[in-house]
Amino acid sequence: MDAHGLADWRLELDHARRRAGACRHPRRTISLSAQLIPLYPEETVRGVVLHEIAHARVGAAHGHDAVWKREARRLGAPDAARLPGSLPAPAAPWVGTCPRCGAQRRLFAAPRRVVACGACARDFRPDLVLTWTHEGVPARPGGAYARELARLIRGGRP
Ligand SMILES: [Zn+2]
Ligand SMILES: [Zn+2]
């Protein structure tokens, strides 16, 4: 960052799982995902950092426009707005499994609603409610999920 004229900018880490880097102009900060960056090859990380440096240098108003692209290329960053989809992703700890077809759905946070398998039933069916594990251990989501499940067991509608 210093080498590209951003000596008065700061670098910080965040917990984003859907984007590797962010450029926060008002705070003069480049933020990298502590979740994703360790999973990526060094060359990709370098590209992410240069991508954000290009944002910092041209200003927020340019987004990913031609001016930003030119700057990204000049710095040696890939000039695509998004990273390739083939990069590794962190595994979501919550896994819901359909009791009939075995289809799985993965979530980063505990489910808040009781859901049935979308592949097996178009409408909600209590007998097709997904069963959940958290980091491989059978788990019962709490809070709103638990209350909704209790209502379903009593025979109410979801
Ligand atoms: Zn960008
Ligand atoms: Zn199913």
Short mmCIF file of C-alpha atoms and ligand atoms in Angstrom, two decimals:
data_model
loop_
_atom_site.label_atom_id
_atom_site.label_comp_id
_atom_site.label_asym_id
_atom_site.label_seq_id
_atom_site.Cartn_x
_atom_site.Cartn_y
_atom_site.Cartn_z
CA MET A 1 0.00 0.00 0.00
CA ASP A 2 2.86 2.38 0.86
CA ALA A 3 4.50 1.63 -2.50
CA HIS A 4 1.32 2.72 -4.30
CA GLY A 5 0.86 6.02 -2.50
CA LEU A 6 -1.47 4.83 0.25
CA ALA A 7 0.86 5.49 3.19
CA ASP A 8 -1.98 7.17 5.08
CA TRP A 9 -4.40 4.25 4.54
CA ARG A 10 -4.85 1.41 6.99
CA LEU A 11 -5.22 -2.32 6.45
CA GLU A 12 -7.68 -4.30 8.54
CA LEU A 13 -9.27 -7.74 8.64
CA ASP A 14 -12.99 -8.57 8.64
CA HIS A 15 -15.15 -11.69 8.74
CA ALA A 16 -16.75 -11.45 5.27
CA ARG A 17 -17.42 -14.77 3.56
CA ARG A 18 -18.70 -13.54 0.22
CA ARG A 19 -15.96 -11.10 -0.74
CA ALA A 20 -12.25 -11.26 -0.14
CA GLY A 21 -11.52 -7.55 0.06
CA ALA A 22 -13.19 -4.18 0.46
CA CYS A 23 -12.11 -0.58 0.04
CA ARG A 24 -13.64 1.86 2.55
CA HIS A 25 -12.91 5.29 1.17
CA PRO A 26 -14.36 7.43 4.00
CA ARG A 27 -12.19 5.61 6.54
CA ARG A 28 -9.22 5.26 4.17
CA THR A 29 -9.10 1.58 4.96
CA ILE A 30 -8.61 -1.55 2.90
CA SER A 31 -10.18 -4.57 4.54
CA LEU A 32 -9.39 -8.20 3.83
CA SER A 33 -11.47 -11.22 4.81
CA ALA A 34 -9.79 -13.21 7.55
CA GLN A 35 -12.04 -16.11 6.50
CA LEU A 36 -11.14 -16.22 2.82
CA ILE A 37 -7.62 -14.86 2.48
CA PRO A 38 -5.94 -17.83 4.24
CA LEU A 39 -7.64 -20.21 1.78
CA TYR A 40 -6.33 -18.50 -1.34
CA PRO A 41 -3.04 -18.96 -3.19
CA GLU A 42 -0.56 -16.11 -2.71
CA GLU A 43 -1.00 -14.90 -6.28
CA THR A 44 -4.77 -14.54 -5.74
CA VAL A 45 -4.27 -12.65 -2.47
CA ARG A 46 -1.88 -10.30 -4.23
CA GLY A 47 -4.54 -9.72 -6.91
CA VAL A 48 -7.19 -8.97 -4.24
CA VAL A 49 -4.94 -6.43 -2.51
CA LEU A 50 -4.05 -4.70 -5.80
CA HIS A 51 -7.75 -4.70 -6.79
CA GLU A 52 -8.57 -2.76 -3.61
CA ILE A 53 -5.53 -0.49 -4.03
CA ALA A 54 -6.85 0.40 -7.48
CA HIS A 55 -10.21 1.35 -5.87
CA ALA A 56 -8.40 3.47 -3.28
CA ARG A 57 -6.37 5.29 -5.94
CA VAL A 58 -9.17 6.13 -8.41
CA GLY A 59 -11.86 6.94 -5.83
CA ALA A 60 -15.19 5.42 -4.85
CA ALA A 61 -17.16 7.05 -7.67
CA HIS A 62 -15.49 4.89 -10.33
CA GLY A 63 -16.73 1.51 -9.09
CA HIS A 64 -15.43 -1.07 -11.55
CA ASP A 65 -15.59 1.26 -14.56
CA ALA A 66 -13.01 1.79 -17.33
CA VAL A 67 -10.92 4.17 -15.20
CA TRP A 68 -10.71 1.60 -12.40
CA LYS A 69 -9.94 -1.18 -14.93
CA ARG A 70 -7.06 0.81 -16.40
CA GLU A 71 -5.62 1.41 -12.93
CA ALA A 72 -6.05 -2.26 -11.95
CA ARG A 73 -4.20 -3.36 -15.10
CA ARG A 74 -1.44 -0.82 -14.49
CA LEU A 75 -0.92 -2.20 -10.98
CA GLY A 76 -0.93 -5.77 -12.27
CA ALA A 77 -4.29 -6.76 -10.72
CA PRO A 78 -6.87 -8.83 -12.59
CA ASP A 79 -9.32 -6.28 -14.03
CA ALA A 80 -12.39 -8.46 -13.32
CA ALA A 81 -14.79 -7.24 -10.64
CA ARG A 82 -15.18 -10.73 -9.19
CA LEU A 83 -12.83 -13.53 -8.24
CA PRO A 84 -13.06 -16.84 -10.13
CA GLY A 85 -15.76 -19.08 -8.68
CA SER A 86 -13.34 -22.00 -8.51
CA LEU A 87 -11.52 -20.68 -5.43
CA PRO A 88 -11.93 -22.64 -2.20
CA ALA A 89 -14.72 -21.49 0.12
CA PRO A 90 -14.98 -21.90 3.88
CA ALA A 91 -17.24 -24.78 4.85
CA ALA A 92 -20.54 -23.73 6.38
CA PRO A 93 -20.87 -25.42 9.79
CA TRP A 94 -24.65 -26.03 9.70
CA VAL A 95 -25.81 -28.82 7.40
CA GLY A 96 -29.50 -29.60 6.91
CA THR A 97 -30.38 -32.95 5.37
CA CYS A 98 -33.66 -34.05 3.80
CA PRO A 99 -34.90 -37.21 5.54
CA ARG A 100 -36.18 -38.58 2.22
CA CYS A 101 -33.76 -37.71 -0.61
CA GLY A 102 -30.67 -36.79 1.43
CA ALA A 103 -30.27 -33.41 -0.31
CA GLN A 104 -28.20 -31.05 1.81
CA ARG A 105 -28.31 -27.36 2.48
CA ARG A 106 -25.40 -25.56 4.16
CA LEU A 107 -25.64 -22.44 6.33
CA PHE A 108 -23.08 -20.30 8.11
CA ALA A 109 -25.55 -19.41 10.87
CA ALA A 110 -28.15 -21.59 12.59
CA PRO A 111 -31.43 -21.72 10.62
CA ARG A 112 -34.11 -19.33 11.93
CA ARG A 113 -37.06 -21.01 10.19
CA VAL A 114 -38.13 -24.63 10.03
CA VAL A 115 -37.67 -25.69 6.41
CA ALA A 116 -38.69 -28.75 4.45
CA CYS A 117 -36.83 -30.16 1.44
CA GLY A 118 -37.52 -27.97 -1.59
CA ALA A 119 -36.71 -30.81 -3.98
CA CYS A 120 -39.19 -33.29 -2.47
CA ALA A 121 -42.10 -30.96 -1.72
CA ARG A 122 -43.32 -27.78 -3.32
CA ASP A 123 -45.23 -26.83 -0.17
CA PHE A 124 -44.17 -27.24 3.43
CA ARG A 125 -44.48 -30.80 4.71
CA PRO A 126 -43.74 -31.60 8.36
CA ASP A 127 -42.45 -35.08 7.45
CA LEU A 128 -39.82 -33.55 5.14
CA VAL A 129 -38.35 -31.10 7.64
CA LEU A 130 -34.57 -31.01 7.31
CA THR A 131 -32.52 -32.50 10.13
CA TRP A 132 -29.53 -30.41 11.19
CA THR A 133 -25.95 -31.01 12.22
CA HIS A 134 -23.48 -28.41 13.44
CA GLU A 135 -19.87 -29.22 12.58
CA GLY A 136 -20.91 -32.81 11.99
CA VAL A 137 -22.75 -33.28 15.31
CA PRO A 138 -26.56 -33.61 15.35
CA ALA A 139 -27.87 -30.29 16.65
CA ARG A 140 -31.16 -28.58 17.38
CA PRO A 141 -31.21 -24.92 16.38
CA GLY A 142 -32.64 -22.80 19.21
CA GLY A 143 -34.50 -19.51 19.36
CA ALA A 144 -37.15 -18.80 16.75
CA TYR A 145 -36.46 -22.17 15.09
CA ALA A 146 -37.17 -24.11 18.28
CA ARG A 147 -40.40 -22.15 18.91
CA GLU A 148 -41.62 -22.75 15.34
CA LEU A 149 -40.81 -26.45 15.58
CA ALA A 150 -42.71 -26.70 18.89
CA ARG A 151 -45.77 -25.09 17.22
CA LEU A 152 -45.53 -27.58 14.32
CA ILE A 153 -45.35 -30.53 16.70
CA ARG A 154 -48.50 -29.22 18.44
CA GLY A 155 -50.17 -29.27 15.02
CA GLY A 156 -50.12 -25.60 14.09
CA ARG A 157 -49.20 -24.27 10.69
CA PRO A 158 -45.63 -22.97 10.21
ZN ZN B 1 -13.88 -4.03 -6.50
ZN ZN B 2 -35.66 -34.21 -0.38
#
